Amino acid sequence: SNIYLAGAQDNGSNLFTTAGINSTIEVTGGDGAYCFISQNNPELMITSYVYNNYYFTLNGWDTFFSSDSDNSGNFINQADYDDEADVLYATRNSNEIAVYSNISSGSESKSVKTVNIGGRQTSNIKVSPYTDNRIIVGTEGGEVYIIDNANGTTPSVTNIDNNDLPGGNVSSIDIGASDDHLFVTYSNYGVTSV
């Protein structure tokens, strides 16, 4: 319960092993970004460097392996990990998401999925805890979409904002009691933020 990972820009990704703010172990260097610990297998951990460059461990950082170098996406690239399906979803380019599957095998498989999200790039990704193979994404233009069959051959995309939400960058998505209860925040000047 006292183990967590934190990415710190310019200061790597650090593993905390005791309660409180104490000394850490830098498990991967450079610019630390999004980090994940599998809730089903806590020895499986993921850190990210800039863009779509990821590091994976299956044994708590005794050893680790990395994804193929991929400089698509954003500098600090948005991602979310599906613990149940063992799949990492990440921002890529306009109308694309990167999908890293079978991470627990020790040799992840990467694919790029085309998704029709208005010619935009995702700015936030959230895995549904209620519906298998579903992610909810926000875009840099303020739209919100549900993507079903997200790791399948042909993802199905549904715009759910009805153009009623403010313009701006979707900075965070959280899910309440069901996929119908979403909490969305925006970052931009002069827009309602929540």
Short mmCIF file of C-alpha atoms in Angstrom, two decimals:
data_model
loop_
_atom_site.label_atom_id
_atom_site.label_comp_id
_atom_site.label_asym_id
_atom_site.label_seq_id
_atom_site.Cartn_x
_atom_site.Cartn_y
_atom_site.Cartn_z
CA SER A 1 0.00 0.00 0.00
CA ASN A 2 2.97 2.34 0.40
CA ILE A 3 4.28 1.80 -3.11
CA TYR A 4 3.59 4.36 -5.81
CA LEU A 5 5.20 5.79 -8.91
CA ALA A 6 5.49 9.43 -9.87
CA GLY A 7 6.77 10.99 -13.06
CA ALA A 8 8.62 14.29 -12.71
CA GLN A 9 9.55 16.35 -15.74
CA ASP A 10 13.38 16.56 -15.99
CA ASN A 11 13.69 14.25 -12.95
CA GLY A 12 12.68 10.81 -14.19
CA SER A 13 10.05 8.45 -12.78
CA ASN A 14 10.47 7.62 -9.13
CA LEU A 15 9.35 4.67 -7.02
CA PHE A 16 8.18 5.49 -3.51
CA THR A 17 8.28 2.56 -1.06
CA THR A 18 7.40 4.11 2.32
CA ALA A 19 4.56 6.26 3.58
CA GLY A 20 4.98 10.01 3.28
CA ILE A 21 7.44 11.99 1.24
CA ASN A 22 10.77 10.23 1.64
CA SER A 23 13.70 9.24 -0.52
CA THR A 24 12.83 7.44 -3.75
CA ILE A 25 14.40 5.19 -6.33
CA GLU A 26 14.61 6.65 -9.84
CA VAL A 27 13.51 3.66 -11.93
CA THR A 28 13.68 5.41 -15.32
CA GLY A 29 15.36 8.69 -16.18
CA GLY A 30 14.80 11.73 -18.34
CA ASP A 31 11.44 13.44 -18.34
CA GLY A 32 9.09 11.37 -16.20
CA ALA A 33 5.43 11.42 -17.22
CA TYR A 34 2.38 9.15 -16.79
CA CYS A 35 2.95 6.09 -14.57
CA PHE A 36 0.81 3.04 -13.82
CA ILE A 37 0.82 0.08 -11.42
CA SER A 38 -1.39 -2.87 -12.32
CA GLN A 39 -4.11 -3.36 -9.74
CA ASN A 40 -4.18 -7.09 -10.59
CA ASN A 41 -0.42 -7.68 -10.53
CA PRO A 42 1.43 -4.94 -8.62
CA GLU A 43 4.79 -6.20 -9.92
CA LEU A 44 3.70 -4.95 -13.37
CA MET A 45 4.51 -1.24 -13.55
CA ILE A 46 4.72 1.24 -16.41
CA THR A 47 6.54 4.54 -16.68
CA SER A 48 6.65 6.89 -19.60
CA TYR A 49 9.21 9.20 -21.08
CA VAL A 50 8.25 11.88 -23.62
CA TYR A 51 5.83 11.17 -26.47
CA ASN A 52 4.98 7.44 -26.87
CA ASN A 53 8.05 6.00 -25.19
CA TYR A 54 7.24 3.55 -22.38
CA TYR A 55 9.11 1.33 -19.92
CA PHE A 56 7.57 -1.84 -18.49
CA THR A 57 8.57 -4.09 -15.60
CA LEU A 58 7.10 -7.38 -14.49
CA ASN A 59 9.21 -7.69 -11.33
CA GLY A 60 9.14 -4.33 -9.55
CA TRP A 61 12.08 -2.83 -11.55
CA ASP A 62 14.63 -5.60 -11.01
CA THR A 63 14.58 -5.68 -14.83
CA PHE A 64 12.54 -3.79 -17.41
CA PHE A 65 11.94 -3.52 -21.15
CA SER A 66 10.94 -0.60 -23.33
CA SER A 67 8.58 0.02 -26.21
CA ASP A 68 9.96 0.79 -29.64
CA SER A 69 10.94 4.45 -29.82
CA ASP A 70 7.94 6.46 -31.04
CA ASN A 71 7.94 10.24 -31.07
CA SER A 72 4.25 10.62 -31.89
CA GLY A 73 1.71 12.16 -29.53
CA ASN A 74 2.40 14.98 -27.09
CA PHE A 75 5.58 15.79 -25.19
CA ILE A 76 3.94 14.72 -21.92
CA ASN A 77 1.65 12.19 -23.54
CA GLN A 78 -1.78 11.32 -22.16
CA ALA A 79 -2.41 7.63 -21.46
CA ASP A 80 -4.43 5.22 -19.32
CA TYR A 81 -3.91 1.56 -18.42
CA ASP A 82 -6.67 -1.07 -18.41
CA ASP A 83 -5.71 -3.45 -15.59
CA GLU A 84 -8.29 -6.09 -16.53
CA ALA A 85 -7.36 -6.28 -20.23
CA ASP A 86 -3.62 -5.58 -19.79
CA VAL A 87 -3.80 -2.76 -22.36
CA LEU A 88 -2.25 0.71 -22.35
CA TYR A 89 -4.05 3.36 -24.45
CA ALA A 90 -2.19 6.54 -25.43
CA THR A 91 -2.58 9.71 -27.44
CA ARG A 92 -0.97 9.51 -30.87
CA ASN A 93 -1.70 11.81 -33.82
CA SER A 94 -4.94 13.36 -35.10
CA ASN A 95 -7.68 10.71 -35.31
CA GLU A 96 -5.34 8.06 -33.84
CA ILE A 97 -4.67 6.27 -30.57
CA ALA A 98 -1.75 3.99 -29.76
CA VAL A 99 -2.61 0.66 -28.13
CA TYR A 100 -0.04 -1.47 -26.28
CA SER A 101 -1.44 -4.91 -25.45
CA ASN A 102 -0.20 -8.12 -23.79
CA ILE A 103 2.23 -6.20 -21.59
CA SER A 104 2.28 -8.94 -18.95
CA SER A 105 3.73 -11.35 -21.55
CA GLY A 106 7.04 -9.48 -21.39
CA SER A 107 6.83 -8.45 -25.03
CA GLU A 108 4.07 -5.93 -25.61
CA SER A 109 2.32 -5.64 -28.94
CA LYS A 110 1.73 -2.13 -30.31
CA SER A 111 -0.95 -1.12 -32.78
CA VAL A 112 -2.31 2.18 -34.02
CA LYS A 113 -6.09 2.57 -34.17
CA THR A 114 -7.81 5.09 -36.42
CA VAL A 115 -10.68 6.83 -34.64
CA ASN A 116 -12.88 9.56 -36.10
CA ILE A 117 -12.64 12.29 -33.46
CA GLY A 118 -13.13 15.33 -35.64
CA GLY A 119 -9.58 15.49 -36.98
CA ARG A 120 -8.31 16.24 -33.47
CA GLN A 121 -5.77 14.70 -31.14
CA THR A 122 -6.86 13.24 -27.81
CA SER A 123 -6.00 15.37 -24.80
CA ASN A 124 -7.20 12.89 -22.17
CA ILE A 125 -7.98 9.18 -22.11
CA LYS A 126 -9.93 7.28 -19.45
CA VAL A 127 -10.53 3.51 -19.40
CA SER A 128 -14.08 2.56 -18.39
CA PRO A 129 -14.20 0.46 -15.21
CA TYR A 130 -17.72 -0.68 -16.18
CA THR A 131 -17.59 -1.66 -19.85
CA ASP A 132 -14.93 -3.94 -21.32
CA ASN A 133 -12.86 -2.56 -24.20
CA ARG A 134 -14.28 0.97 -23.78
CA ILE A 135 -12.38 4.22 -23.36
CA ILE A 136 -13.64 7.76 -23.03
CA VAL A 137 -11.53 10.45 -24.63
CA GLY A 138 -11.47 14.21 -24.69
CA THR A 139 -9.88 16.25 -27.44
CA GLU A 140 -7.85 19.42 -27.78
CA GLY A 141 -11.01 21.00 -29.25
CA GLY A 142 -13.19 20.23 -26.23
CA GLU A 143 -15.17 17.27 -27.60
CA VAL A 144 -15.84 14.10 -25.60
CA TYR A 145 -16.19 10.67 -27.24
CA ILE A 146 -16.89 7.10 -26.17
CA ILE A 147 -14.81 4.58 -28.09
CA ASP A 148 -16.07 1.00 -27.93
CA ASN A 149 -14.07 -1.97 -29.18
CA ALA A 150 -11.07 0.29 -28.51
CA ASN A 151 -8.59 -2.57 -28.83
CA GLY A 152 -10.48 -4.29 -31.63
CA THR A 153 -9.97 -4.20 -35.36
CA THR A 154 -12.57 -1.47 -35.90
CA PRO A 155 -13.20 0.84 -32.93
CA SER A 156 -16.69 2.40 -32.76
CA VAL A 157 -16.72 6.13 -31.95
CA THR A 158 -19.67 8.07 -30.49
CA ASN A 159 -19.60 11.81 -29.82
CA ILE A 160 -21.44 12.40 -26.53
CA ASP A 161 -21.04 16.13 -26.00
CA ASN A 162 -23.69 17.33 -28.51
CA ASN A 163 -21.50 20.41 -29.02
CA ASP A 164 -22.83 21.70 -25.67
CA LEU A 165 -19.49 21.71 -23.87
CA PRO A 166 -17.08 24.63 -23.82
CA GLY A 167 -14.24 24.89 -26.30
CA GLY A 168 -10.77 24.30 -24.97
CA ASN A 169 -8.55 21.40 -24.05
CA VAL A 170 -10.15 18.49 -22.15
CA SER A 171 -7.60 18.16 -19.35
CA SER A 172 -9.18 15.38 -17.29
CA ILE A 173 -12.01 12.85 -17.35
CA ASP A 174 -13.25 10.83 -14.41
CA ILE A 175 -16.11 8.33 -14.25
CA GLY A 176 -18.67 8.18 -11.45
CA ALA A 177 -21.24 5.45 -10.70
CA SER A 178 -21.52 4.45 -14.37
CA ASP A 179 -20.29 5.43 -17.83
CA ASP A 180 -23.21 7.89 -17.87
CA HIS A 181 -21.71 9.89 -14.98
CA LEU A 182 -18.67 11.79 -16.21
CA PHE A 183 -16.63 14.56 -14.63
CA VAL A 184 -14.76 16.58 -17.26
CA THR A 185 -12.35 19.46 -16.73
CA TYR A 186 -11.05 21.94 -19.29
CA SER A 187 -7.91 23.99 -19.47
CA ASN A 188 -7.88 27.14 -21.55
CA TYR A 189 -8.32 30.86 -21.07
CA GLY A 190 -11.85 32.20 -20.71
CA VAL A 191 -13.74 28.89 -20.54
CA THR A 192 -15.72 27.23 -17.76
CA SER A 193 -13.20 24.82 -16.32
CA VAL A 194 -15.52 22.12 -14.93
#
